[in-house]
Short mmCIF file of C-alpha atoms and ligand atoms in Angstrom, two decimals:
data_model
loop_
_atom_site.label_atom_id
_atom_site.label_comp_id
_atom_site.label_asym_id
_atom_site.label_seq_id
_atom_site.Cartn_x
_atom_site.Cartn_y
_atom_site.Cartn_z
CA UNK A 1 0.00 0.00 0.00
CA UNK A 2 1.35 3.48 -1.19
CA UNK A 3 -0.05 6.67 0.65
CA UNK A 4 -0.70 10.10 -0.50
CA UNK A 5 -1.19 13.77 1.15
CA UNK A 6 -4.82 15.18 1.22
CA UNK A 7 -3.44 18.31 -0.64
CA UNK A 8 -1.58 16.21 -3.36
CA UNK A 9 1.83 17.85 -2.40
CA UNK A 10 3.57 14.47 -1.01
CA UNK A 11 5.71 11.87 -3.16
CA UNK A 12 4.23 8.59 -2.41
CA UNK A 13 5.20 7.10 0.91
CA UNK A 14 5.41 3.44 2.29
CA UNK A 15 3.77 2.43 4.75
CA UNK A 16 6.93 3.08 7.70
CA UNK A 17 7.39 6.20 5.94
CA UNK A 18 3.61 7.08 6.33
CA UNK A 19 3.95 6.54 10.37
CA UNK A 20 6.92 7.73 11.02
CA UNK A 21 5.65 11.45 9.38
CA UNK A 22 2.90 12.55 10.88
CA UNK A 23 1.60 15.44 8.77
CA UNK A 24 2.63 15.30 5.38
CA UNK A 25 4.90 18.19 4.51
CA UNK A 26 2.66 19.95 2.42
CA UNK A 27 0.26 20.55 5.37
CA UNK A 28 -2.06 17.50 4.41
CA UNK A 29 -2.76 14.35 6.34
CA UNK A 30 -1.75 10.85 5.06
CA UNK A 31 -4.03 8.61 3.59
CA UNK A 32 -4.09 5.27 1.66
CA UNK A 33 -3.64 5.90 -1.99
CA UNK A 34 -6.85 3.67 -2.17
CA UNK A 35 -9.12 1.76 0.19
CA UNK A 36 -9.25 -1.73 -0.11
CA UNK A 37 -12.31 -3.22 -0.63
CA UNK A 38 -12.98 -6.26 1.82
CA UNK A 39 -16.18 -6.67 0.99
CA UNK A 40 -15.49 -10.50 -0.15
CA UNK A 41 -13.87 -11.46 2.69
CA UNK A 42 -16.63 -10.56 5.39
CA UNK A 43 -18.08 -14.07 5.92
CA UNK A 44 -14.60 -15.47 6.25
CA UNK A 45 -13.54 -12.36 8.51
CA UNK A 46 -16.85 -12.67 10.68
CA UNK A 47 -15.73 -15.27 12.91
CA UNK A 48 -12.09 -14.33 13.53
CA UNK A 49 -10.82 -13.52 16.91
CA UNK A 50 -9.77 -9.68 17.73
CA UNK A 51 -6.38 -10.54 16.77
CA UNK A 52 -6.87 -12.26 14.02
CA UNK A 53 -9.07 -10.27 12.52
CA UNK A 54 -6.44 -7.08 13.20
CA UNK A 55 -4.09 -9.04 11.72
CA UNK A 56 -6.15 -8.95 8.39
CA UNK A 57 -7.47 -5.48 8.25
CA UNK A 58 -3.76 -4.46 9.00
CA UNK A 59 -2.13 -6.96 6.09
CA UNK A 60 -4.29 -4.90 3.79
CA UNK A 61 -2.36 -1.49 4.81
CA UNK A 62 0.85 -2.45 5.94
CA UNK A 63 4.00 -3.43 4.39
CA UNK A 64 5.30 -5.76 7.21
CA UNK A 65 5.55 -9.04 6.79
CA UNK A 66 3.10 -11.39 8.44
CA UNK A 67 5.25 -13.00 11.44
CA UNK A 68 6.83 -9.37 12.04
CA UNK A 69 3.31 -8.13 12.52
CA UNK A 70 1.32 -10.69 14.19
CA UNK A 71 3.99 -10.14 16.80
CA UNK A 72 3.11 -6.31 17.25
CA UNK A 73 -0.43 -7.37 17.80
CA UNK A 74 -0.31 -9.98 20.08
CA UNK A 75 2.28 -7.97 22.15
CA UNK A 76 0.06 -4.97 21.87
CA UNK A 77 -3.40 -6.65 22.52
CA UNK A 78 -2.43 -9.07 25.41
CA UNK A 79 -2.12 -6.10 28.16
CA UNK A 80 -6.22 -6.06 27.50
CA UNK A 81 -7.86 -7.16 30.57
CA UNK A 82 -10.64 -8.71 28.66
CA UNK A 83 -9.75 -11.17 26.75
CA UNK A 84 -12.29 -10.49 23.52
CA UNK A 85 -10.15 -7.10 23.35
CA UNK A 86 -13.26 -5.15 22.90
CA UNK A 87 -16.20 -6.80 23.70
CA UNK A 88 -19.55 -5.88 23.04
CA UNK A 89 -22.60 -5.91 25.63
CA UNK A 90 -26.34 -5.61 25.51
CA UNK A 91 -27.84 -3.15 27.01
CA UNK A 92 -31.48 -2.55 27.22
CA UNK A 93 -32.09 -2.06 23.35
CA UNK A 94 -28.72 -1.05 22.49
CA UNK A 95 -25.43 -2.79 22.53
CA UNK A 96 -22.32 -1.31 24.26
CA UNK A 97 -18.82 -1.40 22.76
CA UNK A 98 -16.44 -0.94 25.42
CA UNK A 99 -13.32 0.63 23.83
CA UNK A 100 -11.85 0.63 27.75
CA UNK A 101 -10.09 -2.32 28.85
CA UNK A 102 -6.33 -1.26 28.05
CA UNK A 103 -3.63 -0.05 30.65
CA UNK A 104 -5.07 4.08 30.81
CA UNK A 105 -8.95 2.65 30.27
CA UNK A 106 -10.09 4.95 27.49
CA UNK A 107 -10.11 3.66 23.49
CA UNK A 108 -6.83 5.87 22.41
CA UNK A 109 -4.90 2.58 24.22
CA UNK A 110 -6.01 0.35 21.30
CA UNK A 111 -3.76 2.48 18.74
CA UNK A 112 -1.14 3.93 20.93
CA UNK A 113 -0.06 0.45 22.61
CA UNK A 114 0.27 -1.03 18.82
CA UNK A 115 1.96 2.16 17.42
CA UNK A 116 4.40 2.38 20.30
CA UNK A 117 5.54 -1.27 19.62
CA UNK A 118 5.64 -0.33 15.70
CA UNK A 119 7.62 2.84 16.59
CA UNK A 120 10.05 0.56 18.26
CA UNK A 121 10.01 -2.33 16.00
CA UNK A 122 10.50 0.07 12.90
CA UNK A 123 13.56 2.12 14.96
CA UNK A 124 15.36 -0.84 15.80
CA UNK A 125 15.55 -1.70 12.76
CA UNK A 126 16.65 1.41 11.10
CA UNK A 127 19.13 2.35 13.89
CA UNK A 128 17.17 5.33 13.98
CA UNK A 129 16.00 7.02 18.08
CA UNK A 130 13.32 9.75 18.16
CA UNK A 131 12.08 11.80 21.01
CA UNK A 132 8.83 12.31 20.95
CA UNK A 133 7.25 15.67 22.32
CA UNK A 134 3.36 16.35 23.32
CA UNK A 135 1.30 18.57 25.26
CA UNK A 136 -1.86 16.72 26.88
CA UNK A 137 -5.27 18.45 28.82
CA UNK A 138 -5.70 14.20 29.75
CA UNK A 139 -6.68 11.18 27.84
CA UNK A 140 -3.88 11.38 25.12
CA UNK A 141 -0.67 11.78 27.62
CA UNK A 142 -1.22 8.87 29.64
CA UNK A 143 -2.09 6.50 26.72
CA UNK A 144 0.93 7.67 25.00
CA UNK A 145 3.29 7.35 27.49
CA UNK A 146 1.60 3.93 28.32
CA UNK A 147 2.40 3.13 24.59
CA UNK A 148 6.26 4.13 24.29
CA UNK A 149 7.37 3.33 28.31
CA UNK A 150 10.88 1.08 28.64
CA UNK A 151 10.66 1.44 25.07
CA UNK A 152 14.78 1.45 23.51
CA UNK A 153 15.42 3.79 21.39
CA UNK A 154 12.74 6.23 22.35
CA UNK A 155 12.14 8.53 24.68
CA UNK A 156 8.39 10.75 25.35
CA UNK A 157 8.24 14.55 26.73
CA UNK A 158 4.66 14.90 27.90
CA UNK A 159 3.41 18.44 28.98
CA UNK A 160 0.51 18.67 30.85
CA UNK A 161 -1.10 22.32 32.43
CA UNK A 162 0.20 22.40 36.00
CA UNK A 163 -3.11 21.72 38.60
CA UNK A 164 -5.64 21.75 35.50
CA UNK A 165 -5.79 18.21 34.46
CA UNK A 166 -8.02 16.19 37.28
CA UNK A 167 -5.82 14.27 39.50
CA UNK A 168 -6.51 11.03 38.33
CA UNK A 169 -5.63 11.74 34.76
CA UNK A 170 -2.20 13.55 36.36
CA UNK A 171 -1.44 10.32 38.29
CA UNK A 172 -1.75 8.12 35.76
CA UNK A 173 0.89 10.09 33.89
CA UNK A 174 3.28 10.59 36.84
CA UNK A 175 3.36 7.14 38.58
CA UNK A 176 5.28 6.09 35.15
CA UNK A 177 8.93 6.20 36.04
CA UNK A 178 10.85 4.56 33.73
CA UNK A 179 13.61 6.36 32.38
CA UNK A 180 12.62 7.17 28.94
CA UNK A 181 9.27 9.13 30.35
CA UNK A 182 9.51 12.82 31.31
CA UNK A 183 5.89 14.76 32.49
CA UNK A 184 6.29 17.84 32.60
CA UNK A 185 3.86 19.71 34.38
CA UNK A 186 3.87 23.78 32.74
CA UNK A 187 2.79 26.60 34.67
CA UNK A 188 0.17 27.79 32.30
CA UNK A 189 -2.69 26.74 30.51
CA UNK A 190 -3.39 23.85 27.65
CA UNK A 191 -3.29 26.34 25.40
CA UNK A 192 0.36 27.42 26.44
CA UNK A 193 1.40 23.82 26.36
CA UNK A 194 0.44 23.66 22.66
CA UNK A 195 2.02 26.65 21.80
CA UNK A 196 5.40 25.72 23.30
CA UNK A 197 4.94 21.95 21.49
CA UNK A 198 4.54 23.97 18.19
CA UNK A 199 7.06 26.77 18.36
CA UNK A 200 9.90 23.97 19.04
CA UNK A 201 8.07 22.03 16.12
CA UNK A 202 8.82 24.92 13.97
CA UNK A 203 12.04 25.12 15.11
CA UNK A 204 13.22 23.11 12.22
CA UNK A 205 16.80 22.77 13.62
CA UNK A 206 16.15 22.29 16.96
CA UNK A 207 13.48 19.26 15.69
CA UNK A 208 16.29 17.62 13.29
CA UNK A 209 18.76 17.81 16.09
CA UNK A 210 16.70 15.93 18.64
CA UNK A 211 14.87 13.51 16.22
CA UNK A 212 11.46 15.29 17.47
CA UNK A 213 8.26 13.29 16.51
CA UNK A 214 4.61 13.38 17.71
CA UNK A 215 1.83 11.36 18.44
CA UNK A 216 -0.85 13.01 18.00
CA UNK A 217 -4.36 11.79 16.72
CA UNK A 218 -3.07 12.75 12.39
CA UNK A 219 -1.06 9.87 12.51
CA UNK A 220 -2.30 6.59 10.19
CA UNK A 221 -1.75 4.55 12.23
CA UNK A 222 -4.00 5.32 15.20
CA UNK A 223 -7.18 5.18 12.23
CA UNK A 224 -6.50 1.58 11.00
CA UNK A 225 -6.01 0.51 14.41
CA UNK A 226 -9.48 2.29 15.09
CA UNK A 227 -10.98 0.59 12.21
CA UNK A 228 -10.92 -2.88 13.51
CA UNK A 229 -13.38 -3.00 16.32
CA UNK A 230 -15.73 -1.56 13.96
CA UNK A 231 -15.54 -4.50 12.06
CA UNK A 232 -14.80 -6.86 15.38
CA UNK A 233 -18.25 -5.30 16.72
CA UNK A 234 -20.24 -5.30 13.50
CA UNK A 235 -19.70 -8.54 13.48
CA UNK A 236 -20.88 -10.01 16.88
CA UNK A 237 -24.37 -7.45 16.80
CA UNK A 238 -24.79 -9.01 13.33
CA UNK A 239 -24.80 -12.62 14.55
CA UNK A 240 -26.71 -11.72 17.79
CA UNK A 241 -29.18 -9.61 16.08
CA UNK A 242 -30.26 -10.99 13.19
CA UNK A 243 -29.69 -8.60 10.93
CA UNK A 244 -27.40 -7.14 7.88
CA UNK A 245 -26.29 -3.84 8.88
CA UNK A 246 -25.41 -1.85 12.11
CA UNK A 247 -25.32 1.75 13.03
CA UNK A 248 -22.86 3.45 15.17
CA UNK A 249 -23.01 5.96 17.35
CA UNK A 250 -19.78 7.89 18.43
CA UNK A 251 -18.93 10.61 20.67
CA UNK A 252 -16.55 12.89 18.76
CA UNK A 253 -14.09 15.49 19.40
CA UNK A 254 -10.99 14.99 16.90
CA UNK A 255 -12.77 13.22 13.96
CA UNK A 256 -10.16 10.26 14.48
CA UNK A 257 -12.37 7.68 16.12
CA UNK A 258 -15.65 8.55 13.83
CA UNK A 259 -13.15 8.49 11.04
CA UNK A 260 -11.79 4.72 11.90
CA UNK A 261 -15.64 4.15 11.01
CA UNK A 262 -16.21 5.84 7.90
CA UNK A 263 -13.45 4.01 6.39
CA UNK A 264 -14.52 1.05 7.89
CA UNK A 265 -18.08 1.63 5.92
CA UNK A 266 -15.82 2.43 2.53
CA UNK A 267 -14.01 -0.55 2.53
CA UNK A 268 -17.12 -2.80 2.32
CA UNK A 269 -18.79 -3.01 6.23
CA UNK A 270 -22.33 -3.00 5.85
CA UNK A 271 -22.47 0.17 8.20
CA UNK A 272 -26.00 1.59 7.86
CA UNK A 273 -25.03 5.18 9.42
CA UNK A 274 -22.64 6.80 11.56
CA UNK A 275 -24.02 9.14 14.01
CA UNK A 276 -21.82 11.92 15.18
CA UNK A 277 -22.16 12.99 18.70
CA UNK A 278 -20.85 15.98 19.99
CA UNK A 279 -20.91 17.66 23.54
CA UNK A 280 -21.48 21.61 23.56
CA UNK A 281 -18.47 21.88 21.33
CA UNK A 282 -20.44 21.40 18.45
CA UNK A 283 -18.47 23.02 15.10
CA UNK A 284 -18.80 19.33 13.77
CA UNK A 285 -22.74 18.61 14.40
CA UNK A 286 -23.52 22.23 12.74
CA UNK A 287 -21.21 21.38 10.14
CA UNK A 288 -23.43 17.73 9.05
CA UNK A 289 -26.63 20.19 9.51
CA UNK A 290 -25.77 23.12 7.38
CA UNK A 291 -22.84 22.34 5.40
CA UNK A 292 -20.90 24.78 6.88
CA UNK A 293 -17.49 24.43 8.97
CA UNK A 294 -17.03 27.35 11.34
CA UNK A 295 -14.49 27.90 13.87
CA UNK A 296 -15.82 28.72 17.22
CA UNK A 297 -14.32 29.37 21.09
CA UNK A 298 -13.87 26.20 23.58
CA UNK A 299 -16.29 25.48 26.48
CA UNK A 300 -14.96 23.42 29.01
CA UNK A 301 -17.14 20.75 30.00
CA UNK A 302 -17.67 17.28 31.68
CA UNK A 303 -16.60 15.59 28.45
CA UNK A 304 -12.92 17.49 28.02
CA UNK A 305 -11.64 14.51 25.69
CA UNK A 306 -14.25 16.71 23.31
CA UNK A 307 -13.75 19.85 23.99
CA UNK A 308 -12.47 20.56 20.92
CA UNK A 309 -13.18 23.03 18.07
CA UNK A 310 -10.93 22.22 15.06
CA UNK A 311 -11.06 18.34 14.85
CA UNK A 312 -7.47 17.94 13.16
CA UNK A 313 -9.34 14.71 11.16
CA UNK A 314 -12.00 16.17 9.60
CA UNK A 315 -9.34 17.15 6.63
CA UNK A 316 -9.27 13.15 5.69
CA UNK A 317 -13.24 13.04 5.77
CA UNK A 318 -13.34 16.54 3.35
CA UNK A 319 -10.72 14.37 1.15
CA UNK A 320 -13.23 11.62 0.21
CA UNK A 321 -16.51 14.18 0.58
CA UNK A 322 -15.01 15.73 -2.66
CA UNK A 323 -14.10 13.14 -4.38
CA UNK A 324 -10.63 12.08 -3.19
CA UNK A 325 -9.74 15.83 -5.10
CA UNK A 326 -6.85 16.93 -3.55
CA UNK A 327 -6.41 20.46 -5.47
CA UNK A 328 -10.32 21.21 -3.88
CA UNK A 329 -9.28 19.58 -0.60
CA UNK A 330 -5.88 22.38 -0.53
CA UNK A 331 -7.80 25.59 -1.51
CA UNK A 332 -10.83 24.50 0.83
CA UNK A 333 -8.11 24.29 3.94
CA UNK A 334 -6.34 27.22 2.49
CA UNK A 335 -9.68 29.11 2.48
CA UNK A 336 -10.05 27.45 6.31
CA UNK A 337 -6.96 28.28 7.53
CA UNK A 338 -7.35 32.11 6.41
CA UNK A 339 -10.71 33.19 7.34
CA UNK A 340 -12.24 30.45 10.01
CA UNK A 341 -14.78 29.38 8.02
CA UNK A 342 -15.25 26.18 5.59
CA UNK A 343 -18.51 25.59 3.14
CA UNK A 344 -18.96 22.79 0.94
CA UNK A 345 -20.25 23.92 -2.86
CA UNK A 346 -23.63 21.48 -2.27
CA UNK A 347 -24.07 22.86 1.41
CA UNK A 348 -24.90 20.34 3.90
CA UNK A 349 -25.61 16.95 3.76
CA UNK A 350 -25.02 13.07 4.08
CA UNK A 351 -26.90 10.71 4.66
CA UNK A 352 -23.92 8.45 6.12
CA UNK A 353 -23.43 10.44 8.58
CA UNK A 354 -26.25 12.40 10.81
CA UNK A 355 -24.70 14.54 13.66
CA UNK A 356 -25.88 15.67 16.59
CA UNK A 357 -25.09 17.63 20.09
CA UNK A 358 -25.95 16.91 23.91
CA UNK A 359 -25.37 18.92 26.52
CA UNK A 360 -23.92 18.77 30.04
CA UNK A 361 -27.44 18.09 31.84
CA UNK A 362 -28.33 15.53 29.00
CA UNK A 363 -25.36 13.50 29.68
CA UNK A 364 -25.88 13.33 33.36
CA UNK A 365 -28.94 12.16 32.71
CA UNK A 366 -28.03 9.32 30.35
CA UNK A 367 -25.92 8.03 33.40
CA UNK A 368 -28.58 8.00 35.82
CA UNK A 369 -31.22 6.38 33.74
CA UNK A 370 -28.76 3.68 32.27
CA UNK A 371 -26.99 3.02 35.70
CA UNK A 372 -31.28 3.09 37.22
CA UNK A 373 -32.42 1.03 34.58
CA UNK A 374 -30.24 -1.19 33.39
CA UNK A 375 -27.74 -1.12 36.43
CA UNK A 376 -24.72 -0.13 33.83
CA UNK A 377 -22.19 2.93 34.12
CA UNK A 378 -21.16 4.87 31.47
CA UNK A 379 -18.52 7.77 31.64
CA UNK A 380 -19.30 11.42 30.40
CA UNK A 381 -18.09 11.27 27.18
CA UNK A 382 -19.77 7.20 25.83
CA UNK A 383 -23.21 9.19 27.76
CA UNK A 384 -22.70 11.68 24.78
CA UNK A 385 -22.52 9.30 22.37
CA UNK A 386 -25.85 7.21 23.90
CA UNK A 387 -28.10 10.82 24.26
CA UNK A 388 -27.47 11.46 20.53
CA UNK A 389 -27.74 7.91 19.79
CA UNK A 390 -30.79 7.31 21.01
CA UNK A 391 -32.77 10.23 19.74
CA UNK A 392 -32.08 8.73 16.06
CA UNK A 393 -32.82 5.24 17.23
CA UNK A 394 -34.78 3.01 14.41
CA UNK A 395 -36.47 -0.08 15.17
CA UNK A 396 -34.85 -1.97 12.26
CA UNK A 397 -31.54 -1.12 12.94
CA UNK A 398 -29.06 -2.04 15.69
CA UNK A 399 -27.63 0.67 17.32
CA UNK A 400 -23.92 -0.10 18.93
CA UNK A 401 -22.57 3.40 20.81
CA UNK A 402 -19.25 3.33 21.50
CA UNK A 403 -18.01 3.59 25.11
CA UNK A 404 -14.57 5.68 24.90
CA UNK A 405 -13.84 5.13 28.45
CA UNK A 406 -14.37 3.70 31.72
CA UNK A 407 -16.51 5.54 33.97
CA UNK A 408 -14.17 5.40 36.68
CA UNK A 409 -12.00 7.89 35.53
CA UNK A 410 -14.26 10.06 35.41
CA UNK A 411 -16.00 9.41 38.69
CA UNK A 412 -16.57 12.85 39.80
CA UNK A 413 -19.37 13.34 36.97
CA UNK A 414 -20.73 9.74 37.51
CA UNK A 415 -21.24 9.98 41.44
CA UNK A 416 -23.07 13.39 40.47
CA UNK A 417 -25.37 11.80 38.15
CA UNK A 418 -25.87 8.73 39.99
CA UNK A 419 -26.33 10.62 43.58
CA UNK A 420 -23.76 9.02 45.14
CA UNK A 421 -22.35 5.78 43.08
CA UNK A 422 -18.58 6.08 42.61
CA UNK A 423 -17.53 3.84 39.77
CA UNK A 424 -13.47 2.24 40.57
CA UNK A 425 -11.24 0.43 39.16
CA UNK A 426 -7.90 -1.09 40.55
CA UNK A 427 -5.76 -0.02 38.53
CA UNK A 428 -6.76 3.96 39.69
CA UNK A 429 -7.34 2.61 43.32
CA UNK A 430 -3.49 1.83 43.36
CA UNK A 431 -1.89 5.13 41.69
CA UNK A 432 -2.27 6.65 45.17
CA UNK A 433 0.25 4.72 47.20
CA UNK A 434 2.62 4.54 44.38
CA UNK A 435 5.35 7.40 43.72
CA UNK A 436 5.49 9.93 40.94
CA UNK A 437 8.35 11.82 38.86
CA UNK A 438 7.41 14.97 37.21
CA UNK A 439 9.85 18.49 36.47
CA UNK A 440 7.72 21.52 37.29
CA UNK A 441 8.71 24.41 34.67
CA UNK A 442 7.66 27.96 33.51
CA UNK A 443 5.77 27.84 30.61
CA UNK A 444 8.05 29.09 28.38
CA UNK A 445 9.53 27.68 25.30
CA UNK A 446 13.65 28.04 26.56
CA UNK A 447 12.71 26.50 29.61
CA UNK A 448 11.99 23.47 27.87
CA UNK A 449 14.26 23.32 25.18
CA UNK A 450 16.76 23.38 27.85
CA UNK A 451 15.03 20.84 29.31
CA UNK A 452 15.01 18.62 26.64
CA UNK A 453 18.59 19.11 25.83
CA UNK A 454 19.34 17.78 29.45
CA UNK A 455 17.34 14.90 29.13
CA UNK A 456 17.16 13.33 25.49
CA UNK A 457 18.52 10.16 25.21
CA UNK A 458 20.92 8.67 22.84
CA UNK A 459 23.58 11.18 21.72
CA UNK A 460 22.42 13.99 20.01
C1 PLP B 1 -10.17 11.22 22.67
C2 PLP B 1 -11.49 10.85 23.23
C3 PLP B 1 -12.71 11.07 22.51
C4 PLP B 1 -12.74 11.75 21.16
O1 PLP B 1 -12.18 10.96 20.13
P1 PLP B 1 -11.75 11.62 18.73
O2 PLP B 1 -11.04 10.57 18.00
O3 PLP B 1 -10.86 12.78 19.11
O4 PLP B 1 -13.01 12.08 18.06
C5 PLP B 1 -13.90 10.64 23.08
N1 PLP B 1 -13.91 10.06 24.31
C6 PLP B 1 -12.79 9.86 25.03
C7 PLP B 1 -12.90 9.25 26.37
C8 PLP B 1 -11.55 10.24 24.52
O5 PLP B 1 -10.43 10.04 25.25
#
């Protein structure tokens, strides 16, 4: 498989090449020069295991050979605590997909544990080392650095905003002391984290010299993960329903997740619909219901894993909207990047995908009728997913929602909605006796330079 830039301004790139990039250089994200089409190979596929059937979906974008990457999955999936990987539950009229069973509990585990072994397996190889350099407000950091820890050859620099991530999330990160994992927590903001992440990005020498690379949610890698337990979950509802097609429902903040499903759908899934779900950040629902793509201010909410205005995946969607047209795609983005607003020539509308937005007080109350009802917890951000789910329910259909992660770490929310039931889970309960490592610096962009200077491995 060869892989192109949205914007049409990238020489073709392996696979290796494709992950160890990131953003293409000509501004555009990387995606496959064309999407297989499984469709023949469903029946076969329907009764793999998780791993087996990852092992498939990832032969058809890969260029590793088979032994080389069976090994990367069984290594990465085998630190699930349940055994199906992701396993899907009934409940009440909807099935569950729990997404929340790796070492941080929220989905980003099932790409970053199988891209950190990649990064490693692909590094060793080349006699290449990387540092890799992020700035976090919670889920991302700790699955990352979860990902990449006693790692050789590569070593993470995870910012987070000093006292504004919840404690739990800040644990999580800090407890991790091997050597090649530095938190940093900045005396600032999220935003100033990001800024200081992207002026040292920019710094073209300074990245070169220290081998800097990133992890974020652009990267290829983390969507074909993604992509499986769409098809692992289509599956099982399929058998246990009855029926010939699914919808999903997905609480979205960076398009990457909701993405892993629409390409799902192109490469032959019978996927009925995709329903967006988006908390009071809701650029992307408005976009599905008028067509047009306008920047707007964050609200911080229960949800903060989608509190997010410019989903940095939506470019790949926009890529296939029009046509896999890569000259539109570049102007469009150009036209983004300038003014802060985006409209499509036809306006609005899909019918794949049908978006829409619950608030704060609808959430809550998702939680307290599902754990009243049905005797089930959800966290803030699957209850999202469920409240807009729901209201586009059809009888025909089975509706999976995807649960994004579990409710424990977010049990401040859940104990509100519940009145009093505080979700756990061990491996939380024991971050509080355990110790933590973390520099405390000014948030300013020498401070950590230096910083990294001191503290990159390898010899650079
Ligand atoms: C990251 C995250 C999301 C949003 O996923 P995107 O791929 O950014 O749309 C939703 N829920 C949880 C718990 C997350 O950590």
């Amino acid at each position: 498989m060869r892989y192109v830039s949205t914007r049409g301004g990238m020489k073709e790139a392996s696979f290796s090449e494709a992950v160890m990039t990131g953003l293409a250089p000509d501004g555009g994200l990387i995606v496959p020069g064309r999407v297989p089409d499984v469709s023949g190979k469903l029946e076969t596929w329907s009764s793999l295991s998780y791993r087996d059937l990852a092992l498939e979906i990832l032969k058809e974008f890969t260029d590793l050979r088979e032994p080389a990457l069976k090994a990367l999955i069984d290594k990465s999936y085998s630190v699930f605590a349940a055994p199906e990987v992701t396993p899907v539950r009934k409940v009440g009229c909807m099935h569950v997909l729990e997404l929340f069973h790796g070492p941080t509990l929220s989905f980003k585990d099932i790409a970053l544990q199988f891209l950190g072994n990649l990064f490693e397996l692909v590094l060793t190889s080349s006699g290449g080392r990387i540092n890799i350099l992020g700035a976090t407000s919670g889920d991302t950091g700790s699955a990352a650095i979860y990902g990449v820890r006693g790692k050789r050859n590569l070593s993470i620099f995870m910012m987070h905003p000093k006292g504004r991530i919840s404690e739990t999330q800040e644990r999580q990160m800090t407890t991790v002391l091997d050597d090649n994992v530095m938190n940093i927590a900045l005396e600032g903001t999220f935003d100033d984290c990001q800024k200081v992440a992207k002026t040292l990005f920019r710094d073209l020498g300074f990245k070169r010299r220290f081998a800097l690379s990133a992890v974020n949610s652009i990267n290829w890698v983390r969507i074909v993960c993604q992509v499986v337990y769409y098809f692992y979950a289509a599956f099982r509802v399929m058998e246990r329903s009855g029926r010939e097609r699914v919808r999903f429902s997905v609480p979205t903040g960076n398009f990457g997740d909701i993405f892993a499903g629409f390409m799902a759908g192109r490469m032959g899934l019978p996927i009925e619909r995709l329903v967006l779900a988006t908390n009071e950040n809701d650029i992307l629902a408005r976009f599905f219901n008028t067509g047009r793509y306008e920047r707007g201010s964050v609200k911080s909410t229960i949800s903060p894993a989608m509190d997010i205005q410019v989903a940095s995946n939506f470019e790949r969607y926009l890529y296939y909207r029009e046509g896999e047209d890569a000259g539109r795609v570049r102007d469009m983005m150009t036209e983004f990047e300038q003014s802060g607003v985006l409209e499509t020539a036809d306006g609005a509308v899909e019918n794949f995908i049908t978006a829409g937005t619950a608030g704060t007080g609808e959430a809550l109350d998702v939680i307290r009728d599902i754990y009243r009802s049905e005797n089930y917890v959800v966290d803030p951000h699957t209850a999202v997913g469920i409240a807009v789910g729901r209201t586009q329910a059809s009888a025909d259909i089975p509706l999976i929602c995807l649960a994004t992660a579990h409710p424990a770490k977010f049990a401040e929310s859940v104990s509100k909605a519940t009145n009093g039931y505080t979700p756990r889970h061990p491996s939380l309960d024991r971050l509080a006796d355990l110790p933590g490592r973390c520099a405390v610096l000014p948030a300013s962009v020498s401070a950590v330079r230096e910083f990294i200077k001191g503290n990159a491995g390898g010899d650079a």
